[in-house]
Short mmCIF file of C-alpha atoms and ligand atoms in Angstrom, two decimals:
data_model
loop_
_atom_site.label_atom_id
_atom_site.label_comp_id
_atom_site.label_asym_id
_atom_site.label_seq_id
_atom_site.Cartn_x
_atom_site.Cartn_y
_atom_site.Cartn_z
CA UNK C 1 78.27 126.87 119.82
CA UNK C 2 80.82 124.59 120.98
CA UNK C 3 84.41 126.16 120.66
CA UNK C 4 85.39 123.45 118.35
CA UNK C 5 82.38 124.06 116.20
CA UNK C 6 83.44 127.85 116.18
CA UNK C 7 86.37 126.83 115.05
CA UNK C 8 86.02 124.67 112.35
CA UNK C 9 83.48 126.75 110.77
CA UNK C 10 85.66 129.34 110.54
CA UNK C 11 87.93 127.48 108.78
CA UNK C 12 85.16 125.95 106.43
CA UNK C 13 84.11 129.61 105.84
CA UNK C 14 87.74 130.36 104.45
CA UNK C 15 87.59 126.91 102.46
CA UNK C 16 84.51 128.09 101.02
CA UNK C 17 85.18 131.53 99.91
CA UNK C 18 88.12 130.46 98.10
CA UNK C 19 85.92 127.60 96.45
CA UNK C 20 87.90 125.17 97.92
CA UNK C 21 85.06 123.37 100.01
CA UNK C 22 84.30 119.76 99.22
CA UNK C 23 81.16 118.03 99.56
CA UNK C 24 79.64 114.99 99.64
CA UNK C 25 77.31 114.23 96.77
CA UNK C 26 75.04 110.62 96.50
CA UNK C 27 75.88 109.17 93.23
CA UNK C 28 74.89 105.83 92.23
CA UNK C 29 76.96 104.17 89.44
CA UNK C 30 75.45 101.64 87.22
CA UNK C 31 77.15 99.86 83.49
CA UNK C 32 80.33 101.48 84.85
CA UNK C 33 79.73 105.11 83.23
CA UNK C 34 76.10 106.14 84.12
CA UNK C 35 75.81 107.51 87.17
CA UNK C 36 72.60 108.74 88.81
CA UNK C 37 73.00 112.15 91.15
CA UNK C 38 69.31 113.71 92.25
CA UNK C 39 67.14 111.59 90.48
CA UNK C 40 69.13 112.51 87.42
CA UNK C 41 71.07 109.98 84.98
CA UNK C 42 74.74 111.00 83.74
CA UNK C 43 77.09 110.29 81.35
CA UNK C 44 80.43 109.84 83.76
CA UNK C 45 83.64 111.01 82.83
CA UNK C 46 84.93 110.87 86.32
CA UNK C 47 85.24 107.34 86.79
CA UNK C 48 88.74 105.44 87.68
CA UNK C 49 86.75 102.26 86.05
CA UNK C 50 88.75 102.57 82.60
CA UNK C 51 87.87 99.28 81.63
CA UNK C 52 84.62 98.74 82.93
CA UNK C 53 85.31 96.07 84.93
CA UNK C 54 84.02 97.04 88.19
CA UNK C 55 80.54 96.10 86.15
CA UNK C 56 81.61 93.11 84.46
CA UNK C 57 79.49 89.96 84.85
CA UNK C 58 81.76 87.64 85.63
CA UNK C 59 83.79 89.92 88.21
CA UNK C 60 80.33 90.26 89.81
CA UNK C 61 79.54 86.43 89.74
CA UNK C 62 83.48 86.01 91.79
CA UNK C 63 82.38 88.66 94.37
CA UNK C 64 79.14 86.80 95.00
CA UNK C 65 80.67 83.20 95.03
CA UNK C 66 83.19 83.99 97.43
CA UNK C 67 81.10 85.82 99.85
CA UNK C 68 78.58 83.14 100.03
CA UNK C 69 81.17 80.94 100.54
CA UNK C 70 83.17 83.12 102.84
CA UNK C 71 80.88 85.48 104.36
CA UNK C 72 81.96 89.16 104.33
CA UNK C 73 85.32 90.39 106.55
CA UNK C 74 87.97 88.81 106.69
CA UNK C 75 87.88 89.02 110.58
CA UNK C 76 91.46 89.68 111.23
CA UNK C 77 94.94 91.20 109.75
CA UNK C 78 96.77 88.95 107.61
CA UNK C 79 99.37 88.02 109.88
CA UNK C 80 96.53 86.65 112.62
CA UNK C 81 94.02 85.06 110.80
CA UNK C 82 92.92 87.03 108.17
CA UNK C 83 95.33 85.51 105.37
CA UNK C 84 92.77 84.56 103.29
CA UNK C 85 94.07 81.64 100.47
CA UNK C 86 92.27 83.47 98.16
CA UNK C 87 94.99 85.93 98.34
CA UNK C 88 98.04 83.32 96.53
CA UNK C 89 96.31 83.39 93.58
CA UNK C 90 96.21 87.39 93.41
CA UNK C 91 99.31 87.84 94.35
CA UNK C 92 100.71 85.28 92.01
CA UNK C 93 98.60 86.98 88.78
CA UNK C 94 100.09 90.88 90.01
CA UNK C 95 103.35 89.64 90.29
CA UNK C 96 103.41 87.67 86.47
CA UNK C 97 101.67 91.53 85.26
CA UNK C 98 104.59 93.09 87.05
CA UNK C 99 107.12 90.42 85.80
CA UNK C 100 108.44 90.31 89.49
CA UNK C 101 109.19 87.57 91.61
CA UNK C 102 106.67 88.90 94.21
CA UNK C 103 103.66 90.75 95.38
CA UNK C 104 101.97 91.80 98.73
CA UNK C 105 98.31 92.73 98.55
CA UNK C 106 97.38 95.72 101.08
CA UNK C 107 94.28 97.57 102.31
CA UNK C 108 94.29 100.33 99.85
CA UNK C 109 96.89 101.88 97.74
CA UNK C 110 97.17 104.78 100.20
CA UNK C 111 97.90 102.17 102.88
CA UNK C 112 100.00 100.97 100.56
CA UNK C 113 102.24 104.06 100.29
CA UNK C 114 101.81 105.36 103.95
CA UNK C 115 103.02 101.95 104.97
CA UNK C 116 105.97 100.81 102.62
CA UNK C 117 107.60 104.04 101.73
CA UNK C 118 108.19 104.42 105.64
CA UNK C 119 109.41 100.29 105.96
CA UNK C 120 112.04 101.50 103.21
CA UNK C 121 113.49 104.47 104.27
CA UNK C 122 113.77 106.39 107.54
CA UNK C 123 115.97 109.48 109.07
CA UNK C 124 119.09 109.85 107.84
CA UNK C 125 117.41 108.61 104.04
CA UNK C 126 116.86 110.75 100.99
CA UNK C 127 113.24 110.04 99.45
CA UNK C 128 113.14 112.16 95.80
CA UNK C 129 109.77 112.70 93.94
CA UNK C 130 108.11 114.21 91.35
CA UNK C 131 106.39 117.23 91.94
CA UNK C 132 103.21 116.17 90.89
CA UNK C 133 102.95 112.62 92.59
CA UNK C 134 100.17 111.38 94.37
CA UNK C 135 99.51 112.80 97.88
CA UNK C 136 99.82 109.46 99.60
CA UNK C 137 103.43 108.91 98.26
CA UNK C 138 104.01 112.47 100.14
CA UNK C 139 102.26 111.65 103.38
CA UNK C 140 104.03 108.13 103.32
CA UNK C 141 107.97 110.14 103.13
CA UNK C 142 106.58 112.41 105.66
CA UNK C 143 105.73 109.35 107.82
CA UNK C 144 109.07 108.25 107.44
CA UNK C 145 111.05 110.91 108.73
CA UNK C 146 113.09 110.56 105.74
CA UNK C 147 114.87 114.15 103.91
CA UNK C 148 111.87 114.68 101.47
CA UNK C 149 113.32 116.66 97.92
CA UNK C 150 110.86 117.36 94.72
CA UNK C 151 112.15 117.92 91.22
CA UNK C 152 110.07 119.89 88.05
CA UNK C 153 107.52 117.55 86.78
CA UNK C 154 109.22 114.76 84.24
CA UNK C 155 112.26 117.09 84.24
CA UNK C 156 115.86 114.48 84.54
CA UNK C 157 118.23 117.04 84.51
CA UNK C 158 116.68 118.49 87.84
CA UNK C 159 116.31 114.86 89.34
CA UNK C 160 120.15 114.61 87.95
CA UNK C 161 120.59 117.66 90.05
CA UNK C 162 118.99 116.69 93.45
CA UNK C 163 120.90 113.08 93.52
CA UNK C 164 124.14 115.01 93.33
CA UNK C 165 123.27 115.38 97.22
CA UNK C 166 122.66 111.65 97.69
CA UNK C 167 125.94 110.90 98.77
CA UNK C 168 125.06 112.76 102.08
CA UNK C 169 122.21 109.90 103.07
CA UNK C 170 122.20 106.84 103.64
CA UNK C 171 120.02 105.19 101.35
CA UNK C 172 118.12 107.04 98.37
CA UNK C 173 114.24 106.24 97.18
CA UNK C 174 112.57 107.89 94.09
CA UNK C 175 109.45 107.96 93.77
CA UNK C 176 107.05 108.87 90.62
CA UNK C 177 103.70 107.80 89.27
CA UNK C 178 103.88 106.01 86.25
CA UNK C 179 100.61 107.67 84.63
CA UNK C 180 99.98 111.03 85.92
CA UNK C 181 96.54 111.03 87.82
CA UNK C 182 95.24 114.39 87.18
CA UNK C 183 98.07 115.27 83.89
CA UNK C 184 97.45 112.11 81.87
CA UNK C 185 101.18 111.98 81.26
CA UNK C 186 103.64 109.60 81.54
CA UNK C 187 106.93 109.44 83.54
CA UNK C 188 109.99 108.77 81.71
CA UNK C 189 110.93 105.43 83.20
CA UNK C 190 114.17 104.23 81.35
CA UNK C 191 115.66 107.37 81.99
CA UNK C 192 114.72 107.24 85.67
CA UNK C 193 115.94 103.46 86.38
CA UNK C 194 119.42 104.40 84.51
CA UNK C 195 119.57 107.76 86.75
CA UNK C 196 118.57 105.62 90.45
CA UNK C 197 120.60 102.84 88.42
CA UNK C 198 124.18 105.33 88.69
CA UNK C 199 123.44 107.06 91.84
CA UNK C 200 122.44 103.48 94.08
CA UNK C 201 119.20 104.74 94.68
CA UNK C 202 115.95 102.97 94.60
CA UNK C 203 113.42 103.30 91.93
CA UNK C 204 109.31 102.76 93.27
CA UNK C 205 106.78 103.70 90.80
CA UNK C 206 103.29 103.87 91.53
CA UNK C 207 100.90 102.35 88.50
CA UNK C 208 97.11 103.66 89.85
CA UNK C 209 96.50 104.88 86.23
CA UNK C 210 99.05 102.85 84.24
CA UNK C 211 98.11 98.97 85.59
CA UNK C 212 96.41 97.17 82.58
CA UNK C 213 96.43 100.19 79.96
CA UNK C 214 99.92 101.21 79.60
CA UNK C 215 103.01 98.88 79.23
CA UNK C 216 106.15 100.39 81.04
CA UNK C 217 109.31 101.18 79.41
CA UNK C 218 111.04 100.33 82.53
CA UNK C 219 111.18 98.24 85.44
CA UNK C 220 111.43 99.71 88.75
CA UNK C 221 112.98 97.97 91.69
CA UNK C 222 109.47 98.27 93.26
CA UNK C 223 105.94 98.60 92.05
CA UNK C 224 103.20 99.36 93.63
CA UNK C 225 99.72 100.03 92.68
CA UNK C 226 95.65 99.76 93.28
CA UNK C 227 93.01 97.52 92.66
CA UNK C 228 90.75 99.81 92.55
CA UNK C 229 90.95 101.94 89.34
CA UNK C 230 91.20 99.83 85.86
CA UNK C 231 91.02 96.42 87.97
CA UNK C 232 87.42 97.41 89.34
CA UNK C 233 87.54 96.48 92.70
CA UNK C 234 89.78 97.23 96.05
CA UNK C 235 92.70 96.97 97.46
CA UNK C 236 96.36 98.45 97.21
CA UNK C 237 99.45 96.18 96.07
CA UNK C 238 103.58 96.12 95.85
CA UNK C 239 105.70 93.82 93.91
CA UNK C 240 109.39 93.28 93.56
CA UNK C 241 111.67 91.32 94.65
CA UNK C 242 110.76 88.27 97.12
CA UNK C 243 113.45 89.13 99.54
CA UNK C 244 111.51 92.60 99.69
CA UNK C 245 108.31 91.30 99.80
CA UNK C 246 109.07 89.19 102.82
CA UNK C 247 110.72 92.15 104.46
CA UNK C 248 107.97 94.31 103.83
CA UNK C 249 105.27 91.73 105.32
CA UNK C 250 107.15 92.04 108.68
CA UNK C 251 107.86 95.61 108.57
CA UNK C 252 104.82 97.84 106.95
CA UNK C 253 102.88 98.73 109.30
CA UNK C 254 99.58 99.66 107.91
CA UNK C 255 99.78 95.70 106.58
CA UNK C 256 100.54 94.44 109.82
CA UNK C 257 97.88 96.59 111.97
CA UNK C 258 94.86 96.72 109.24
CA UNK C 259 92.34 93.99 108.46
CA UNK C 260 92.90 92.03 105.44
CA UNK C 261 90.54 92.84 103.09
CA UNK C 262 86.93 90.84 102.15
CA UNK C 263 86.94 87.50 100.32
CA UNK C 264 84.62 89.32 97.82
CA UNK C 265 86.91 92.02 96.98
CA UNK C 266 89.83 89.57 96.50
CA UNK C 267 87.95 87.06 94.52
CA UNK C 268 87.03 90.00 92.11
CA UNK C 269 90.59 91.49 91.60
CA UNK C 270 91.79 88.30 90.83
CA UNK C 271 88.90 87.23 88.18
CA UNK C 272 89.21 90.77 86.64
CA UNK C 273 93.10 90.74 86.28
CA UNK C 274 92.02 87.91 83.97
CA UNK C 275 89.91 89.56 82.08
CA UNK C 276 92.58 92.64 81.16
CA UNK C 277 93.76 91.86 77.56
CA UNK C 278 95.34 94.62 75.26
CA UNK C 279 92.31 94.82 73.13
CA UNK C 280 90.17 96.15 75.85
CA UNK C 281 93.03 98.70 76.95
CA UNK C 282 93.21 100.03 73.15
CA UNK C 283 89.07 100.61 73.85
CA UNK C 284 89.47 103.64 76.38
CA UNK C 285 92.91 104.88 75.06
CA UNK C 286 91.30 105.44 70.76
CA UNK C 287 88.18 107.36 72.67
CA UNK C 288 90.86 109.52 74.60
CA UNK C 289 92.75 110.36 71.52
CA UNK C 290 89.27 110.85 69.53
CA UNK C 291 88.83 113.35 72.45
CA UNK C 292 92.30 115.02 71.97
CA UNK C 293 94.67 113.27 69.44
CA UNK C 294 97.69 113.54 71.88
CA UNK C 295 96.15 112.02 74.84
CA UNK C 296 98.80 109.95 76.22
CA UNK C 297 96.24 107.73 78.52
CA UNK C 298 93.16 106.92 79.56
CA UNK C 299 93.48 110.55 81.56
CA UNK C 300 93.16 114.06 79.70
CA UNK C 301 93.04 117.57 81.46
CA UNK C 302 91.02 120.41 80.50
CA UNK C 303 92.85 123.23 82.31
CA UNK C 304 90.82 126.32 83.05
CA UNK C 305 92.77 128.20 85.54
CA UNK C 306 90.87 129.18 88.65
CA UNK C 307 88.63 127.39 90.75
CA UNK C 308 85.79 129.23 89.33
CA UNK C 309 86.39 128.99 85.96
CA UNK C 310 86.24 125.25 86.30
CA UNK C 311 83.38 125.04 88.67
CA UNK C 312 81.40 126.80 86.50
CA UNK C 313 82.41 124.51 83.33
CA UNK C 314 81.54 121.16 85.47
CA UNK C 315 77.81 122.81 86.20
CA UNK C 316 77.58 124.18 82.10
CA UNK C 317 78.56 120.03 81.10
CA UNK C 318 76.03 118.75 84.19
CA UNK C 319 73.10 120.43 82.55
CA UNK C 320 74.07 118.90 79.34
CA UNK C 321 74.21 115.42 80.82
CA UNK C 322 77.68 114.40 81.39
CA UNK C 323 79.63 114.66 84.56
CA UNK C 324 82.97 115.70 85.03
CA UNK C 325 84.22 116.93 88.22
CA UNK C 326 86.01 119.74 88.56
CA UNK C 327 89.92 119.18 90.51
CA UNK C 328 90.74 122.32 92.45
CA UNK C 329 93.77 123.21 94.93
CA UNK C 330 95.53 121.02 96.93
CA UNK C 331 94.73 117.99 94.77
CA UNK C 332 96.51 120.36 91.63
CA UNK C 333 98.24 123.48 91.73
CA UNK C 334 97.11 126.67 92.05
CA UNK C 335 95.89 128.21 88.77
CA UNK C 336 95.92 124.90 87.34
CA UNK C 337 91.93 123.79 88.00
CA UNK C 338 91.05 121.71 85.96
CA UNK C 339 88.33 119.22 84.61
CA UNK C 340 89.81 115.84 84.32
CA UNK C 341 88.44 113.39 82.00
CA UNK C 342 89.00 109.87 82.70
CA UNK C 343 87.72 107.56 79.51
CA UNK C 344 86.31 103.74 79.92
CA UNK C 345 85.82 101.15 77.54
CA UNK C 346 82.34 101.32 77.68
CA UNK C 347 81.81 104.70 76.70
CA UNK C 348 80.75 105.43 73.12
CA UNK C 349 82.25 106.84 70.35
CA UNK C 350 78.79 109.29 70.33
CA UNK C 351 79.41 110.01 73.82
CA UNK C 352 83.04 111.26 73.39
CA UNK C 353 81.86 113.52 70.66
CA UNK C 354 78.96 115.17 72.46
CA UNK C 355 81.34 115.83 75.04
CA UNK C 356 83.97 117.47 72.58
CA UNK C 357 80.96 119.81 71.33
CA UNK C 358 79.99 120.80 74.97
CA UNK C 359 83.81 121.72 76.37
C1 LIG B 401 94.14 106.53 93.55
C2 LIG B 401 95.61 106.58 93.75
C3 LIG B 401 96.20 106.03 94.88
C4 LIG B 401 95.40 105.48 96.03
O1 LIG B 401 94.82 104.26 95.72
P1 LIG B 401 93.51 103.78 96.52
O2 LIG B 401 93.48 102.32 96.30
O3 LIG B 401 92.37 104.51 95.93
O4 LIG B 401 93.74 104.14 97.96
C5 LIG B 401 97.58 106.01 94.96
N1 LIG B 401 98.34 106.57 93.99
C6 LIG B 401 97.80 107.14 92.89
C7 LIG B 401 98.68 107.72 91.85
C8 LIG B 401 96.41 107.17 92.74
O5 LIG B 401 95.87 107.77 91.69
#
């Protein structure tokens, strides 16, 4: 065997006997929660899809229309020729949801993070997070060369206690989720502008889970989010200010030197950003709190402990028909496996309740 082959399955062989090994599985989704794995039909409760608009009709009809009228790629980055002017309207609809003055659409949320974290703040910065934020915000400060500091999860008086330093750096950038992605929980966002607010720091929260479900309690100096969880389709986004949007068009980097994205997938973030309304966010938020009456979102943890324990709890739900994947170390801490449910307005009332009977 090659030596590179040697090694690697060495170090699959340790993945795998800690249960830590990931594999690809085929799933095909169809009406937004069934999905089909091995010629067998699920109930999901793994999808990001909380409002079921990855499936909606007239999202679909958008995607079509625009690629028959625009063909596929968009055949360059932005800044050559890929600037689409299907992208003024989306940025114009994210920035009214964000009530900012601006809003640049990016390849992905994680390009979105690995890029403009970096264009913010650099050596000689502070960058402050939660502990449990999203890997991408950590890979973006560690692109960024920037002093990297965590504090307990949701906890102010340690964030209170890590600014005290922020007098040593130049600049200072906090960082949380809004919505927890594998907690559910929600980061206390007053409390966090009025802390960056005293200290001259900069508040960016990251709204994956919270876009179109969850109002905010707060505005941050920047947002920044995905298209690709409650909206349905693709794409990463950040809004604020228009002086920083313009900055951040000539400084991210994984904007500048990534394609912009397909007409398709534009068209269809757009059309479904219409369709959000409260009424359909109340849909998936009353089944999570018919699942467990303190949910706080569309996202609810089972803990179990070890990787085992919640291995073995995916496979005993599978053979009763509904998925849930199991989250295992690094995504969550160790001890702390889990099965995260994610709810969707078109589950059922039925379906939530077969699933409380089965965990
Ligand atoms: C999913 C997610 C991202 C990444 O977004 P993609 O568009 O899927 O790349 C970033 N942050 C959080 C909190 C997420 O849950």
């Amino acid at each position: 065997m090659p030596a590179l082959d040697n090694i690697v399955s060495e170090r699959l062989k340790t993945l795998a006997e800690r249960e830590q090994q990931r594999v690809l599985r085929d799933s095909s989704r169809s009406e937004g929660i069934y999905v089909e794995r091995g010629g067998k039909m699920f109930v999901s409760f793994s999808c990001n899809d909380y409002l079921g608009l990855s499936q909606h009709s007239k999202v679909i009809e958008a995607a079509i229309e625009a690629t028959k009228q625009y063909g596929v790629g968009a055949g360059a980055s932005r800044l050559i020729t890929g600037n689409h002017p299907l992208y003024e309207t989306l940025e114009a609809t994210i920035a009214k949801k964000k009530k900012t003055e601006a809003a640049l659409v990016l390849g992905s949320g994680y390009l979105t993070n690995v890029g403009v974290i970096p264009a913010l703040v650099g050596k000689g910065d502070l960058i402050i997070t939660d502990k449990l934020v999203h890997a991408c915000i950590i890979d973006g400060a560690q692109l960024s060369g920037a002093t990297l500091k965590r504090f307990k999860h949701n906890d102010m008086v340690d964030l209170e206690r890590l600014l005290e330093s922020r007098k040593d750096y130049e600049n200072c950038l906090i960082v949380t989720d809004h919505v927890f992605s594998m907690d559910g929980d929600i980061a206390p966002l007053k409390a966090m502008r009025a802390l960056a607010d005293k200290y001259d720091a900069w508040l960016m929260v990251d709204d994956a889970h919270g876009l179109g479900i969850i109002e905010p309690e707060a505005e941050p100096h920047i947002w920044m989010g995905t298209l690709s969880k409650a909206v349905g389709a693709y794409g990463g986004y950040v809004a604020a200010s228009q002086k920083v949007i313009d900055y951040l068009i000539t400084s991210t980097r994984s904007f500048i030197f990534s394609t912009g994205l397909p007409p398709a997938t534009i068209a269809a973030a757009t059309e479904a950003l219409k369709l959000m309304s409260p009424e359909l966010a109340a849909k998936p938020l009353a089944l999570a709190r018919r699942f467990r009456n303190d949910a706080q979102s569309t996202i609810v943890p089972v803990i179990l402990g070890e990787e085992a324990a919640a291995l073995a709890k995916s496979k005993s739900l599978e053979a009763a028909g509904l998925l849930i994947q199991a989250i295992r170390p690094p995504t969550v801490p160790a001890g702390t496996s889990r099965l995260r449910v994610a709810f969707s307005a078109l589950h059922t009332p039925e379906m939530v309740d077969k699933l409380v009977k089965a965990v």
